DNA sequence: GGCGTGATTTGACACTGGTCAATCCCACCC
DNA sequence: GGGTGGGATTGACCAGTGTCAAATCACGCC
């Protein structure tokens, strides 16, 4: 396993299939659709990379020639507006695929939230493999569809919910996502800042802070530390963001 | 071309490929990726249907066994919340594909806005064809990706823009979409009610009305009739929703 | 261990946009 | 032509959030 240094001091290395077989994200991401011998074709075109807090994998306008599998940490997808406002359109976690865009250029910026590990592929190579491996094609299609459904839920949260409801929906979403990738559903760990959350929910960061305080006052959550929130009553929280 | 009556008095009929060749939406939708002989395979599994104003193609929770190509009119995709609020997550126009969902059940409701014509396919048949026709697979993937990008733009509009900016962004979007399918980019025709627009933009319908009036006072638009809006200065409107 | 910077919390206040209500407009029907 | 009903507009008011400011906290670094 040779190791190199790429622009930006980022470690980047190729590896063999044995590494994929023990990858914690394998059953979550597109690789899970492949058998060992098929995985080898993927292994040949991938490099593993690490990004530090805030580092960009790509920015709005960059060529979409590279795509990624997230294997560790969290990635923030965002849009910047002319007036300096920022909308976070999604957070990606281990198992998520990063690279859907119908165009030659990315329309969003992807940055590591705190620190993240990813597998990097050339889109052209992956496209070639998709033609050879129908399982892979199918799995990627499913993942794109599921991203679309997630975006529609995000739209609904942004359009119809109050600040506190948004906050509750966000906490429940993180809890579900953590459980889905084999982690605990409680307490919820927040790798991102209050400002990231605010920009995801269309709020001011002060409002995020106030909503968390209010929910703790109501005993619905416990703020164990700035980045660890315990959900004290799932049923009540579900009701809170669905009905009110 | 035999004609039948289906539940709900809806006309539904099969047809041969000659009809597809003159379909106005063909170059916009997934059919555009196919040659005449390939189109025939599609023709064999499709039925053409008409839906009246407000009629549902499917509702949240319905089986996702059917998928559609929109060929005329407009379709409204929406989510209902427990408290009676509704979020419109998208409007579909001729050329758009309706049926992306990663699951066995639809998570949104699809209704005709005023009146709409669609081609209906069994998902299972279409999946089979996708395996046989790589062009079709590729085109559908592209369309799913482009829906995802559109949803991310919608998220940004909902999260970061003021009421009037939202309204301007909406008008420009409709104008672009009309141009993209070969229509005029000005004036903009609105098949939907103020309430539909409000539920799309996360506003009250009174606010939509007020914003339109305000934009007309500023000479940026002319309300030629309730459902026809003339954009008087594209550059100024672009600036309005991008910067302010 | 102390310091410094950035993140977070809390408070005071202003303002956008929601709510409720009245009126208007227009298409459709008798 | 007049009536009817749903959609659209306009006005008055105010609740929920954003903004600005200050205080506090947390963490990395020396």
Coordinates of C-alpha atoms (C1' of nucleotides) in Angstrom, one line a residue:
Chain A
X1 CA 0.0 0.0 0.0
X2 CA 2.0 2.9 -1.2
X3 CA 1.3 6.3 0.3
X4 CA 1.5 9.6 -1.5
X5 CA 1.0 13.3 -0.8
X6 CA -1.5 15.2 -2.9
X7 CA -2.0 18.9 -3.3
X8 CA -3.1 20.2 0.0
X9 CA -1.1 17.8 2.1
X10 CA -3.9 15.3 1.9
X11 CA -3.0 11.7 2.4
X12 CA -4.2 9.6 -0.5
X13 CA -3.6 5.9 -1.0
X14 CA -4.8 3.0 -3.1
X15 CA -5.5 -0.4 -1.5
X16 CA -6.6 -3.9 -2.3
X17 CA -10.0 -5.5 -1.8
X18 CA -9.1 -6.9 1.7
X19 CA -9.5 -3.4 3.0
X20 CA -13.0 -3.1 1.4
X21 CA -14.1 -6.4 3.0
X22 CA -13.6 -4.9 6.5
X23 CA -15.0 -1.4 5.6
X24 CA -17.6 -0.4 8.1
X25 CA -19.6 1.5 5.5
X26 CA -19.6 -1.3 2.9
X27 CA -23.0 -2.6 3.6
X28 CA -24.5 0.9 3.5
X29 CA -23.0 2.3 0.4
X30 CA -22.9 1.2 -3.3
X31 CA -20.2 -1.4 -2.6
X32 CA -22.7 -3.5 -0.6
X33 CA -24.3 -4.5 -3.9
X34 CA -21.2 -6.4 -5.1
X35 CA -19.6 -9.7 -4.5
X36 CA -15.9 -10.0 -3.6
X37 CA -14.7 -10.5 -7.2
X38 CA -16.8 -7.6 -8.4
X39 CA -15.5 -5.4 -5.6
X40 CA -12.0 -5.8 -7.0
X41 CA -13.0 -3.8 -10.1
X42 CA -14.0 -1.0 -7.8
X43 CA -10.9 -1.3 -5.7
X44 CA -8.8 -0.8 -8.8
X45 CA -10.2 2.7 -9.4
X46 CA -10.4 4.1 -5.9
X47 CA -8.2 6.1 -3.6
X48 CA -8.8 6.7 0.0
X49 CA -8.5 10.2 1.3
X50 CA -8.8 12.2 4.5
X51 CA -10.2 15.8 4.7
X52 CA -9.7 18.1 7.7
X53 CA -12.4 20.3 9.3
X54 CA -13.8 22.7 6.8
X55 CA -11.8 21.4 3.8
X56 CA -13.7 21.3 0.6
X57 CA -14.0 18.1 -1.5
X58 CA -15.3 20.3 -4.3
X59 CA -17.0 23.7 -4.7
X60 CA -19.9 25.0 -6.6
X61 CA -18.8 25.3 -10.2
X62 CA -16.0 22.6 -10.0
X63 CA -15.9 19.9 -12.5
X64 CA -18.0 16.8 -11.4
X65 CA -15.3 14.4 -12.7
X66 CA -14.8 13.0 -9.2
X67 CA -17.3 11.2 -7.0
X68 CA -17.0 9.9 -3.5
X69 CA -18.1 7.3 -0.9
X70 CA -18.2 8.7 2.6
X71 CA -16.6 6.2 5.0
X72 CA -16.0 8.3 8.1
X73 CA -17.0 11.6 9.6
X74 CA -19.6 14.0 8.0
X75 CA -19.8 16.1 4.9
X76 CA -21.8 19.3 4.5
X77 CA -23.4 20.1 1.2
X78 CA -24.2 23.8 0.7
X79 CA -25.2 26.6 -1.6
X80 CA -23.9 30.1 -1.2
X81 CA -26.1 33.1 -2.2
X82 CA -24.9 36.4 -3.5
X83 CA -25.7 38.2 -0.2
X84 CA -23.5 35.9 1.9
X85 CA -26.3 33.7 3.1
X86 CA -25.7 30.0 3.0
X87 CA -28.1 27.1 2.7
X88 CA -26.9 23.7 3.8
X89 CA -28.8 21.3 1.6
X90 CA -27.7 18.1 3.3
X91 CA -25.3 16.3 5.6
X92 CA -23.7 13.1 4.4
X93 CA -22.5 10.3 6.7
X94 CA -20.7 7.0 6.3
X95 CA -22.4 5.0 3.6
X96 CA -23.6 8.0 1.7
X97 CA -22.6 8.6 -1.9
X98 CA -21.5 12.0 -3.0
X99 CA -21.6 12.9 -6.6
X100 CA -25.2 13.1 -7.9
X101 CA -25.6 16.0 -10.3
X102 CA -27.0 15.9 -13.8
X103 CA -24.3 18.1 -15.1
X104 CA -20.5 18.5 -15.8
X105 CA -20.2 20.9 -12.9
X106 CA -21.3 20.6 -9.3
X107 CA -24.0 23.1 -8.2
X108 CA -23.2 22.7 -4.5
X109 CA -20.1 22.8 -2.3
X110 CA -19.0 19.8 -0.3
X111 CA -16.9 20.3 2.8
X112 CA -15.8 18.1 5.7
X113 CA -17.7 19.1 8.8
X114 CA -15.0 18.2 11.3
X115 CA -12.9 15.6 9.6
X116 CA -13.9 13.0 7.1
X117 CA -12.6 10.0 5.2
X118 CA -13.8 9.2 1.7
X119 CA -13.1 6.9 -1.2
X120 CA -12.5 8.9 -4.4
X121 CA -13.5 7.6 -7.8
X122 CA -13.2 9.1 -11.3
X123 CA -16.8 9.5 -12.5
X124 CA -15.9 8.1 -16.0
X125 CA -14.4 4.9 -14.5
X126 CA -17.5 4.5 -12.3
X127 CA -19.8 5.0 -15.2
X128 CA -17.9 2.3 -17.1
X129 CA -18.2 -0.1 -14.2
X130 CA -21.9 0.7 -13.9
X131 CA -22.4 -0.7 -17.4
X132 CA -20.6 -3.8 -16.5
X133 CA -22.2 -4.4 -13.1
X134 CA -26.0 -4.1 -13.2
X135 CA -26.2 -4.5 -9.5
X136 CA -24.1 -1.4 -9.0
X137 CA -26.2 0.6 -11.5
X138 CA -29.3 -0.5 -9.7
X139 CA -27.9 0.4 -6.2
X140 CA -26.8 3.8 -7.3
X141 CA -30.2 4.5 -8.8
X142 CA -31.8 3.6 -5.6
X143 CA -29.5 5.8 -3.6
X144 CA -30.3 8.8 -6.0
X145 CA -34.0 8.2 -5.5
X146 CA -33.6 8.0 -1.7
X147 CA -31.7 11.3 -1.8
X148 CA -34.5 12.8 -3.7
X149 CA -37.1 11.6 -1.2
X150 CA -34.9 13.0 1.6
X151 CA -34.7 16.3 -0.2
X152 CA -38.5 16.4 -0.4
X153 CA -38.8 15.8 3.3
X154 CA -36.3 18.6 3.9
X155 CA -38.4 20.9 1.7
X156 CA -41.5 20.0 3.8
X157 CA -39.6 20.8 7.0
X158 CA -38.4 24.1 5.7
X159 CA -41.7 25.2 4.3
X160 CA -44.2 24.2 6.9
X161 CA -42.7 23.8 10.3
X162 CA -42.0 26.3 13.1
X163 CA -38.5 26.8 14.5
X164 CA -38.9 24.3 17.3
X165 CA -40.6 21.7 15.1
X166 CA -37.7 22.1 12.6
X167 CA -35.3 21.5 15.5
X168 CA -37.1 18.4 16.6
X169 CA -37.4 17.0 13.1
X170 CA -33.6 17.5 12.7
X171 CA -32.8 15.7 15.9
X172 CA -35.0 12.8 15.0
X173 CA -33.5 12.6 11.5
X174 CA -30.0 12.4 12.9
X175 CA -31.1 9.8 15.4
X176 CA -32.7 7.6 12.6
X177 CA -29.6 8.1 10.4
X178 CA -27.3 7.0 13.1
X179 CA -29.4 3.9 13.8
X180 CA -29.6 3.1 10.1
X181 CA -25.8 2.9 9.9
X182 CA -25.6 0.7 13.0
X183 CA -25.0 3.4 15.6
X184 CA -27.1 4.2 18.6
X185 CA -30.3 6.2 18.2
X186 CA -29.8 8.0 21.5
X187 CA -28.1 10.2 22.5
X188 CA -27.7 12.1 19.2
X189 CA -24.2 13.3 18.4
X190 CA -23.9 16.6 16.5
X191 CA -20.7 16.9 14.5
X192 CA -21.8 20.3 13.1
X193 CA -22.0 23.8 14.7
X194 CA -25.2 25.6 15.6
X195 CA -24.7 27.7 12.6
X196 CA -24.5 24.7 10.3
X197 CA -27.8 23.5 11.8
X198 CA -29.3 26.9 11.4
X199 CA -28.3 27.1 7.8
X200 CA -29.7 23.6 7.2
X201 CA -33.1 24.5 8.8
X202 CA -33.4 28.1 7.5
X203 CA -33.1 29.7 10.9
X204 CA -30.7 32.1 12.7
X205 CA -28.2 30.2 14.9
X206 CA -29.5 32.1 17.9
X207 CA -32.9 30.6 17.2
X208 CA -31.4 27.1 17.1
X209 CA -29.8 27.7 20.5
X210 CA -33.0 29.1 21.9
X211 CA -35.1 26.1 20.6
X212 CA -32.7 23.6 22.2
X213 CA -32.9 25.4 25.5
X214 CA -36.7 25.5 25.3
X215 CA -36.9 21.8 24.5
X216 CA -34.6 21.1 27.5
X217 CA -36.9 23.2 29.7
X218 CA -39.8 21.1 28.5
X219 CA -37.8 18.0 29.5
X220 CA -38.1 16.6 26.0
X221 CA -34.3 16.5 25.6
X222 CA -31.2 16.8 27.7
X223 CA -28.2 18.7 26.4
X224 CA -25.5 16.4 27.7
X225 CA -22.9 18.6 26.1
X226 CA -22.8 21.1 23.3
X227 CA -22.6 18.3 20.8
X228 CA -24.5 15.5 22.5
X229 CA -28.3 15.6 22.9
X230 CA -30.3 13.0 24.7
X231 CA -33.9 12.5 23.4
X232 CA -36.0 11.8 26.5
X233 CA -39.3 10.8 24.9
X234 CA -39.3 9.7 21.3
X235 CA -43.1 9.5 21.0
X236 CA -43.6 13.0 22.4
X237 CA -40.9 14.3 20.0
X238 CA -42.5 12.6 17.0
X239 CA -45.9 14.1 18.0
X240 CA -44.3 17.5 18.4
X241 CA -43.0 17.8 14.9
X242 CA -45.7 16.0 13.1
X243 CA -48.8 17.5 14.6
X244 CA -48.2 20.9 16.2
Chain B
X1 CA -56.7 2.0 -30.8
X2 CA -59.3 0.6 -28.5
X3 CA -60.8 2.8 -25.9
X4 CA -61.8 1.7 -22.4
X5 CA -63.3 3.3 -19.3
X6 CA -61.3 2.8 -16.1
X7 CA -62.4 3.4 -12.5
X8 CA -63.1 7.1 -12.1
X9 CA -64.4 7.6 -15.7
X10 CA -60.9 8.2 -16.9
X11 CA -60.3 7.5 -20.6
X12 CA -57.3 5.2 -21.1
X13 CA -56.0 3.9 -24.3
X14 CA -53.1 2.0 -25.8
X15 CA -51.6 3.2 -29.1
X16 CA -48.8 2.4 -31.5
X17 CA -45.4 4.0 -32.0
X18 CA -46.7 6.5 -34.7
X19 CA -48.3 8.4 -31.9
X20 CA -45.0 8.6 -29.9
X21 CA -43.2 9.9 -33.0
X22 CA -45.4 13.0 -33.0
X23 CA -45.5 13.4 -29.2
X24 CA -44.6 17.0 -28.2
X25 CA -42.9 15.8 -25.1
X26 CA -40.8 13.1 -26.6
X27 CA -37.6 15.0 -26.9
X28 CA -37.9 16.1 -23.3
X29 CA -38.7 12.9 -21.5
X30 CA -37.1 9.5 -21.3
X31 CA -38.5 8.5 -24.7
X32 CA -36.1 10.9 -26.4
X33 CA -33.2 8.6 -25.7
X34 CA -34.6 5.9 -27.9
X35 CA -34.7 5.1 -31.7
X36 CA -37.9 4.3 -33.4
X37 CA -37.6 0.5 -33.0
X38 CA -36.7 0.8 -29.4
X39 CA -39.6 3.1 -28.8
X40 CA -41.9 0.3 -29.9
X41 CA -41.0 -1.7 -26.8
X42 CA -42.0 1.2 -24.7
X43 CA -45.2 1.7 -26.7
X44 CA -46.2 -1.9 -25.9
X45 CA -46.3 -1.3 -22.2
X46 CA -47.9 2.2 -22.0
X47 CA -51.4 3.6 -21.8
X48 CA -52.4 7.2 -22.3
X49 CA -54.6 8.8 -19.7
X50 CA -56.3 12.1 -18.9
X51 CA -56.8 13.5 -15.4
X52 CA -59.2 16.3 -14.5
X53 CA -58.5 19.2 -12.2
X54 CA -57.5 18.0 -8.7
X55 CA -57.7 14.3 -9.6
X56 CA -55.0 12.2 -7.9
X57 CA -52.7 10.0 -10.0
X58 CA -51.6 8.5 -6.6
X59 CA -51.6 9.4 -3.0
X60 CA -49.0 9.2 -0.2
X61 CA -48.9 5.6 0.9
X62 CA -50.1 4.2 -2.5
X63 CA -48.1 1.4 -4.1
X64 CA -45.5 2.7 -6.4
X65 CA -46.3 0.1 -9.0
X66 CA -47.2 2.7 -11.6
X67 CA -45.0 5.4 -13.1
X68 CA -45.8 8.2 -15.6
X69 CA -44.6 10.5 -18.2
X70 CA -46.3 13.9 -18.2
X71 CA -47.3 14.9 -21.7
X72 CA -49.8 17.8 -21.2
X73 CA -50.9 20.0 -18.3
X74 CA -49.3 20.2 -14.9
X75 CA -49.0 17.8 -11.9
X76 CA -48.6 18.9 -8.3
X77 CA -46.5 16.8 -5.9
X78 CA -47.3 17.4 -2.3
X79 CA -47.0 16.2 1.3
X80 CA -49.8 16.6 3.8
X81 CA -48.9 17.2 7.5
X82 CA -50.9 16.1 10.5
X83 CA -52.1 19.6 11.2
X84 CA -53.6 20.1 7.8
X85 CA -50.7 22.1 6.4
X86 CA -49.5 21.1 3.0
X87 CA -46.2 21.4 1.3
X88 CA -46.0 21.3 -2.5
X89 CA -42.6 19.7 -3.2
X90 CA -42.8 20.2 -7.0
X91 CA -44.7 20.9 -10.1
X92 CA -44.3 18.6 -13.1
X93 CA -44.8 19.7 -16.7
X94 CA -44.8 18.0 -20.1
X95 CA -41.5 16.0 -20.5
X96 CA -41.2 15.3 -16.7
X97 CA -41.0 11.8 -15.4
X98 CA -43.2 11.0 -12.4
X99 CA -42.3 8.0 -10.3
X100 CA -38.9 8.4 -8.5
X101 CA -39.1 6.9 -5.0
X102 CA -36.7 4.5 -3.4
X103 CA -39.6 2.5 -2.0
X104 CA -42.6 0.3 -2.6
X105 CA -44.9 3.1 -1.6
X106 CA -45.1 6.7 -2.7
X107 CA -44.2 9.3 0.0
X108 CA -46.0 12.1 -1.8
X109 CA -49.3 12.7 -3.5
X110 CA -49.5 13.5 -7.2
X111 CA -52.5 15.5 -8.5
X112 CA -53.4 17.1 -11.7
X113 CA -53.4 20.9 -11.3
X114 CA -56.0 21.8 -13.8
X115 CA -56.1 19.0 -16.3
X116 CA -53.3 16.7 -17.4
X117 CA -52.4 14.0 -19.8
X118 CA -49.9 11.3 -18.9
X119 CA -48.5 8.0 -20.2
X120 CA -48.8 5.3 -17.6
X121 CA -46.3 2.4 -17.2
X122 CA -46.0 -0.5 -14.8
X123 CA -42.8 0.0 -12.9
X124 CA -41.9 -3.6 -13.3
X125 CA -42.2 -3.5 -17.1
X126 CA -40.2 -0.3 -17.2
X127 CA -37.5 -1.8 -15.0
X128 CA -37.3 -4.8 -17.4
X129 CA -36.9 -2.4 -20.3
X130 CA -34.2 -0.4 -18.5
X131 CA -32.1 -3.5 -18.4
X132 CA -32.5 -4.1 -22.1
X133 CA -32.0 -0.5 -23.2
X134 CA -28.9 1.2 -21.6
X135 CA -29.9 4.5 -23.2
X136 CA -33.1 4.5 -21.3
X137 CA -31.4 3.6 -18.0
X138 CA -28.9 6.4 -18.5
X139 CA -31.6 8.9 -19.4
X140 CA -33.7 8.1 -16.4
X141 CA -30.7 8.3 -14.1
X142 CA -30.0 11.8 -15.5
X143 CA -33.5 12.8 -14.9
X144 CA -33.4 11.6 -11.3
X145 CA -30.2 13.5 -10.7
X146 CA -31.7 16.7 -12.2
X147 CA -34.8 16.3 -10.0
X148 CA -32.4 16.1 -7.1
X149 CA -30.6 19.3 -8.1
X150 CA -33.9 21.0 -8.6
X151 CA -35.0 20.0 -5.1
X152 CA -31.7 21.4 -3.7
X153 CA -32.5 24.7 -5.4
X154 CA -36.0 24.6 -3.9
X155 CA -34.5 24.0 -0.5
X156 CA -32.3 27.0 -0.9
X157 CA -35.2 29.2 -1.9
X158 CA -37.3 28.0 1.1
X159 CA -34.5 28.4 3.6
X160 CA -32.8 31.7 2.6
X161 CA -35.1 34.0 0.6
X162 CA -37.6 36.6 1.7
X163 CA -41.2 36.3 0.6
X164 CA -40.8 38.6 -2.4
X165 CA -37.5 36.9 -3.4
X166 CA -39.2 33.5 -3.3
X167 CA -41.9 34.9 -5.5
X168 CA -39.4 36.2 -8.1
X169 CA -37.4 33.0 -8.0
X170 CA -40.7 31.1 -8.7
X171 CA -41.6 33.2 -11.7
X172 CA -38.2 32.9 -13.2
X173 CA -38.2 29.2 -12.6
X174 CA -41.5 28.8 -14.5
X175 CA -40.2 31.0 -17.2
X176 CA -37.1 28.9 -17.6
X177 CA -39.1 25.7 -17.5
X178 CA -41.5 26.9 -20.2
X179 CA -38.6 27.9 -22.4
X180 CA -36.8 24.6 -21.8
X181 CA -39.8 22.7 -23.2
X182 CA -40.1 25.0 -26.2
X183 CA -42.6 27.5 -25.0
X184 CA -42.2 31.2 -24.5
X185 CA -40.3 32.5 -21.6
X186 CA -42.6 35.5 -21.3
X187 CA -45.3 36.1 -20.2
X188 CA -45.4 33.3 -17.6
X189 CA -48.6 31.3 -17.4
X190 CA -49.6 30.0 -14.0
X191 CA -51.8 26.9 -14.1
X192 CA -51.9 26.8 -10.3
X193 CA -53.8 28.9 -7.7
X194 CA -52.2 31.4 -5.3
X195 CA -52.6 28.8 -2.6
X196 CA -50.6 26.2 -4.6
X197 CA -47.9 28.7 -5.1
X198 CA -48.0 29.6 -1.4
X199 CA -47.7 25.9 -0.4
X200 CA -44.8 25.5 -2.8
X201 CA -42.9 28.6 -1.4
X202 CA -43.8 28.1 2.3
X203 CA -45.9 31.3 2.5
X204 CA -49.5 32.2 3.2
X205 CA -51.5 32.7 0.0
X206 CA -52.3 36.3 1.1
X207 CA -48.5 36.9 1.1
X208 CA -48.2 35.5 -2.5
X209 CA -50.9 38.0 -3.5
X210 CA -49.2 40.9 -1.8
X211 CA -45.8 40.1 -3.2
X212 CA -47.2 40.0 -6.8
X213 CA -49.0 43.4 -6.2
X214 CA -45.7 44.8 -4.8
X215 CA -43.7 43.6 -7.8
X216 CA -46.2 45.1 -10.1
X217 CA -46.1 48.4 -8.2
X218 CA -42.3 48.3 -8.7
X219 CA -42.9 47.8 -12.5
X220 CA -40.9 44.6 -12.4
X221 CA -43.9 42.6 -13.6
X222 CA -47.3 43.2 -15.1
X223 CA -50.2 41.0 -13.9
X224 CA -51.9 40.7 -17.3
X225 CA -54.5 38.4 -15.7
X226 CA -54.7 36.3 -12.6
X227 CA -52.9 33.5 -14.3
X228 CA -50.7 35.4 -16.8
X229 CA -47.7 37.4 -15.5
X230 CA -45.4 39.4 -17.7
X231 CA -41.8 39.8 -16.6
X232 CA -40.7 43.3 -17.5
X233 CA -37.0 43.1 -16.7
X234 CA -35.3 39.8 -16.5
X235 CA -32.0 41.2 -15.4
X236 CA -33.6 43.2 -12.5
X237 CA -35.6 40.2 -11.5
X238 CA -32.5 38.0 -11.5
X239 CA -30.7 40.5 -9.3
X240 CA -33.7 40.8 -7.0
X241 CA -33.7 37.1 -6.0
X242 CA -30.0 36.5 -6.2
X243 CA -28.6 39.4 -4.2
X244 CA -31.2 41.0 -1.9
Chain C
dG1 C1' -2.3 25.8 33.9
dG2 C1' -3.4 30.2 31.7
dC3 C1' -4.7 32.5 27.6
dG4 C1' -7.2 33.6 23.5
dT5 C1' -10.3 32.7 19.9
dG6 C1' -14.4 31.1 18.3
dA7 C1' -18.7 29.0 19.5
dT8 C1' -22.8 29.3 22.3
dT9 C1' -26.2 31.3 25.2
dT10 C1' -29.1 34.9 26.6
dG11 C1' -31.5 39.4 26.4
dA12 C1' -33.8 43.4 24.1
dC13 C1' -36.1 45.0 20.3
dA14 C1' -37.6 45.4 15.4
dC15 C1' -39.8 43.6 11.5
dT16 C1' -41.3 40.2 8.3
dG17 C1' -45.0 37.6 7.2
dG18 C1' -49.1 34.9 9.3
dT19 C1' -53.9 35.3 10.8
dC20 C1' -58.4 37.0 10.6
dA21 C1' -61.8 39.6 8.3
dA22 C1' -64.0 42.2 4.7
dT23 C1' -64.4 43.0 -0.1
dC24 C1' -63.7 42.3 -4.8
dC25 C1' -63.4 39.8 -9.0
dC26 C1' -64.6 36.6 -12.4
dA27 C1' -66.2 32.4 -14.4
dC28 C1' -70.0 29.7 -14.7
dC29 C1' -74.8 28.6 -14.5
dC30 C1' -79.6 29.3 -14.5
Chain D
dG1 C1' -78.8 39.6 -17.0
dG2 C1' -78.6 38.4 -12.4
dG3 C1' -77.0 35.1 -9.0
dT4 C1' -73.6 32.1 -6.9
dG5 C1' -69.3 30.4 -5.3
dG6 C1' -64.5 30.0 -5.3
dG7 C1' -60.4 32.4 -5.9
dA8 C1' -57.9 36.8 -5.2
dT9 C1' -57.0 41.2 -3.1
dT10 C1' -56.5 44.3 0.6
dG11 C1' -56.4 46.0 5.4
dA12 C1' -55.5 45.7 10.5
dC13 C1' -53.1 43.5 13.8
dC14 C1' -49.7 40.7 16.2
dA15 C1' -46.8 36.4 16.9
dG16 C1' -42.7 34.3 15.8
dT17 C1' -38.1 35.0 14.3
dG18 C1' -34.3 37.7 12.9
dT19 C1' -30.9 41.2 14.3
dC20 C1' -27.8 43.3 17.3
dA21 C1' -25.3 43.2 21.5
dA22 C1' -23.3 41.4 25.6
dA23 C1' -22.0 37.7 28.5
dT24 C1' -20.4 33.1 29.0
dC25 C1' -18.4 28.8 27.7
dA26 C1' -15.2 25.4 25.5
dC27 C1' -11.3 24.0 23.5
dG28 C1' -6.7 24.2 21.4
dC29 C1' -2.3 26.1 22.1
dC30 C1' 1.6 27.8 24.3

